[in-house]
Coordinates of C-alpha atoms and ligand atoms in Angstrom, one line a residue:
X13 CA 0.1 -0.2 0.2
X14 CA 1.3 3.3 -1.0
X15 CA 2.7 5.3 2.2
X16 CA 4.4 8.5 3.7
X17 CA 6.5 8.5 5.9
X18 CA 8.0 11.2 8.0
X19 CA 11.9 10.6 8.2
X20 CA 14.6 13.3 10.4
X21 CA 18.4 13.3 10.0
X22 CA 19.0 14.1 14.2
X23 CA 21.8 17.3 15.0
X24 CA 23.8 14.5 15.7
X25 CA 23.4 12.7 12.4
X26 CA 24.1 16.8 10.1
X27 CA 26.8 17.5 12.8
X28 CA 28.8 14.5 11.8
X29 CA 28.6 14.8 8.4
X30 CA 26.2 11.8 7.7
X31 CA 23.6 13.4 5.5
X32 CA 24.7 12.1 2.6
X33 CA 25.3 8.7 3.8
X34 CA 21.8 8.8 4.5
X35 CA 20.2 9.3 1.7
X36 CA 22.3 7.1 0.2
X37 CA 20.9 4.2 1.8
X38 CA 17.3 5.5 1.9
X39 CA 17.3 5.8 -1.9
X40 CA 19.1 2.5 -1.9
X41 CA 16.2 1.0 -0.9
X42 CA 14.0 2.2 -3.7
X43 CA 12.1 4.3 -1.3
X44 CA 11.6 8.1 -2.9
X45 CA 12.0 11.1 -1.1
X46 CA 9.5 13.4 -2.0
X47 CA 10.1 16.7 -0.1
X48 CA 13.3 18.1 2.1
X49 CA 14.6 20.6 4.3
X50 CA 16.6 21.8 7.0
X51 CA 15.2 23.6 9.9
X52 CA 16.3 23.8 13.6
X53 CA 13.6 23.6 15.9
X54 CA 13.1 25.9 18.9
X55 CA 12.4 24.4 22.9
X56 CA 9.0 24.9 22.0
X57 CA 8.6 23.2 18.8
X58 CA 10.9 20.2 20.0
X59 CA 7.9 19.4 22.4
X60 CA 4.8 19.9 19.8
X61 CA 6.8 16.9 17.9
X62 CA 7.7 14.6 20.5
X63 CA 4.2 15.5 21.9
X64 CA 3.3 11.8 22.6
X65 CA 6.2 11.1 24.6
X66 CA 5.4 14.0 27.5
X67 CA 5.6 13.0 31.0
X68 CA 8.2 10.4 29.6
X69 CA 11.6 10.4 31.9
X70 CA 13.2 11.4 28.4
X71 CA 10.9 14.4 27.6
X72 CA 12.7 16.6 28.8
X73 CA 16.5 16.0 27.1
X74 CA 15.3 14.4 24.0
X75 CA 13.3 18.1 23.1
X76 CA 17.1 20.0 24.8
X77 CA 18.9 17.4 22.0
X78 CA 16.1 17.7 18.9
X79 CA 16.6 21.3 19.7
X80 CA 20.4 22.1 20.1
X81 CA 21.1 21.9 16.3
X82 CA 19.6 21.8 12.2
X83 CA 17.9 18.7 11.7
X84 CA 16.7 17.9 7.8
X85 CA 13.3 17.0 7.6
X86 CA 11.8 14.6 4.9
X87 CA 8.7 13.0 3.6
X88 CA 9.7 9.5 1.8
X89 CA 7.1 7.6 -0.5
X90 CA 6.5 4.0 -1.6
X91 CA 4.9 1.1 -0.8
X92 CA 4.5 0.5 2.5
X93 CA 7.6 3.1 3.8
X94 CA 6.6 3.7 7.7
X95 CA 8.0 -0.1 7.9
X96 CA 10.9 -0.2 5.4
X97 CA 12.3 2.6 6.7
X98 CA 11.9 1.5 10.4
X99 CA 13.5 -1.6 9.2
X100 CA 16.1 0.6 7.4
X101 CA 17.1 3.0 10.9
X102 CA 16.6 -0.1 12.9
X103 CA 15.7 -0.1 16.9
X104 CA 15.1 3.1 18.9
X105 CA 18.1 1.3 21.2
X106 CA 21.3 1.2 19.1
X107 CA 22.5 -1.7 21.3
X108 CA 18.8 -3.6 20.1
X109 CA 19.3 -2.6 16.5
X110 CA 20.1 -5.4 13.6
X111 CA 23.1 -4.9 11.6
X112 CA 23.6 -2.7 8.8
X113 CA 21.3 -0.4 10.4
X114 CA 21.5 3.3 10.3
X115 CA 20.9 3.3 13.6
X116 CA 23.4 -0.5 14.9
X117 CA 26.2 1.4 12.3
X118 CA 26.5 5.2 13.2
X119 CA 24.3 5.8 17.0
X120 CA 26.1 6.2 20.0
X121 CA 23.2 5.9 22.6
X122 CA 19.9 5.9 22.5
X123 CA 18.7 9.7 22.6
X124 CA 21.8 10.6 19.6
X125 CA 20.4 8.0 17.5
X126 CA 21.4 9.7 14.0
X127 CA 17.2 9.3 12.5
X128 CA 13.7 9.4 13.1
X129 CA 11.2 7.8 11.5
X130 CA 7.2 7.2 11.7
X131 CA 6.3 4.4 14.0
X132 CA 2.5 4.4 11.8
X133 CA 0.4 6.2 9.6
X134 CA -1.8 8.3 12.4
X135 CA 1.5 9.6 12.9
X136 CA 3.3 9.8 9.7
X137 CA 0.2 12.1 9.1
X138 CA 0.5 14.7 12.4
X139 CA 4.0 14.5 11.5
X140 CA 4.1 15.3 8.0
X141 CA 2.0 17.8 8.7
X142 CA 3.9 19.7 11.3
X143 CA 6.6 20.4 8.9
X144 CA 5.3 20.5 5.6
X145 CA 2.4 22.1 3.3
X146 CA 1.1 19.9 1.5
X147 CA 2.5 22.5 -1.8
X148 CA 5.9 21.5 -0.6
X149 CA 5.7 17.5 -1.1
X150 CA 5.8 16.2 -4.5
Ligands
CMP213 P1 13.0 8.9 18.0 O1 12.3 7.1 17.4 O2 13.1 10.4 17.0 O3 10.9 9.3 19.1 C1 11.5 9.2 20.3 C2 13.4 9.6 20.8 O4 13.6 10.1 22.5 C3 13.8 8.9 20.4 O5 14.0 8.5 19.1 C4 15.5 9.0 20.8 O6 16.0 10.2 20.4 C5 14.8 8.9 22.7 N1 14.8 8.8 23.8 C6 15.3 8.6 24.6 N2 15.7 8.0 25.7 C7 14.5 7.4 25.2 C8 13.9 6.1 25.7 N3 14.4 5.3 27.3 N4 13.4 5.7 24.8 C9 12.6 6.0 23.6 N5 13.1 6.4 23.4 C10 14.4 7.8 24.3

């Protein structure tokens, strides 16, 4: 089924010059990038983005981190792209991520895990709308 998902290359991925490597892996998987831009969230914008995690022990820390520098946000499109992209990035905790996944290869801790991907159709809709208007998605 044709889907869309939101992908983010987080501040650690951008500052470590991993933008090209992540995009190479996405495109190599046959996934199409239908929107992309570099943004820097402020603390409130990061809190809004991660509102489903409000109240969790890592909420303050992850919203500090996500507002600490620029991110590359992208909309990816394709058949079953939510699951396929999540397979490419690996588990949130890089120590439990499969070999050859982006997080296993590059993450340095559970928070600084290089990339984000939507986990459901419903969350993808919210997350895409958070950063992009329909006119920016091709
Ligand atoms: P992400 O997939 O962007 O979703 C929430 C983020 O919070 C997660 O990746 C991590 O960067 C961060 N995080 C930090 N600690 C945890 C944790 N214990 N469980 C889940 N996410 C965490």
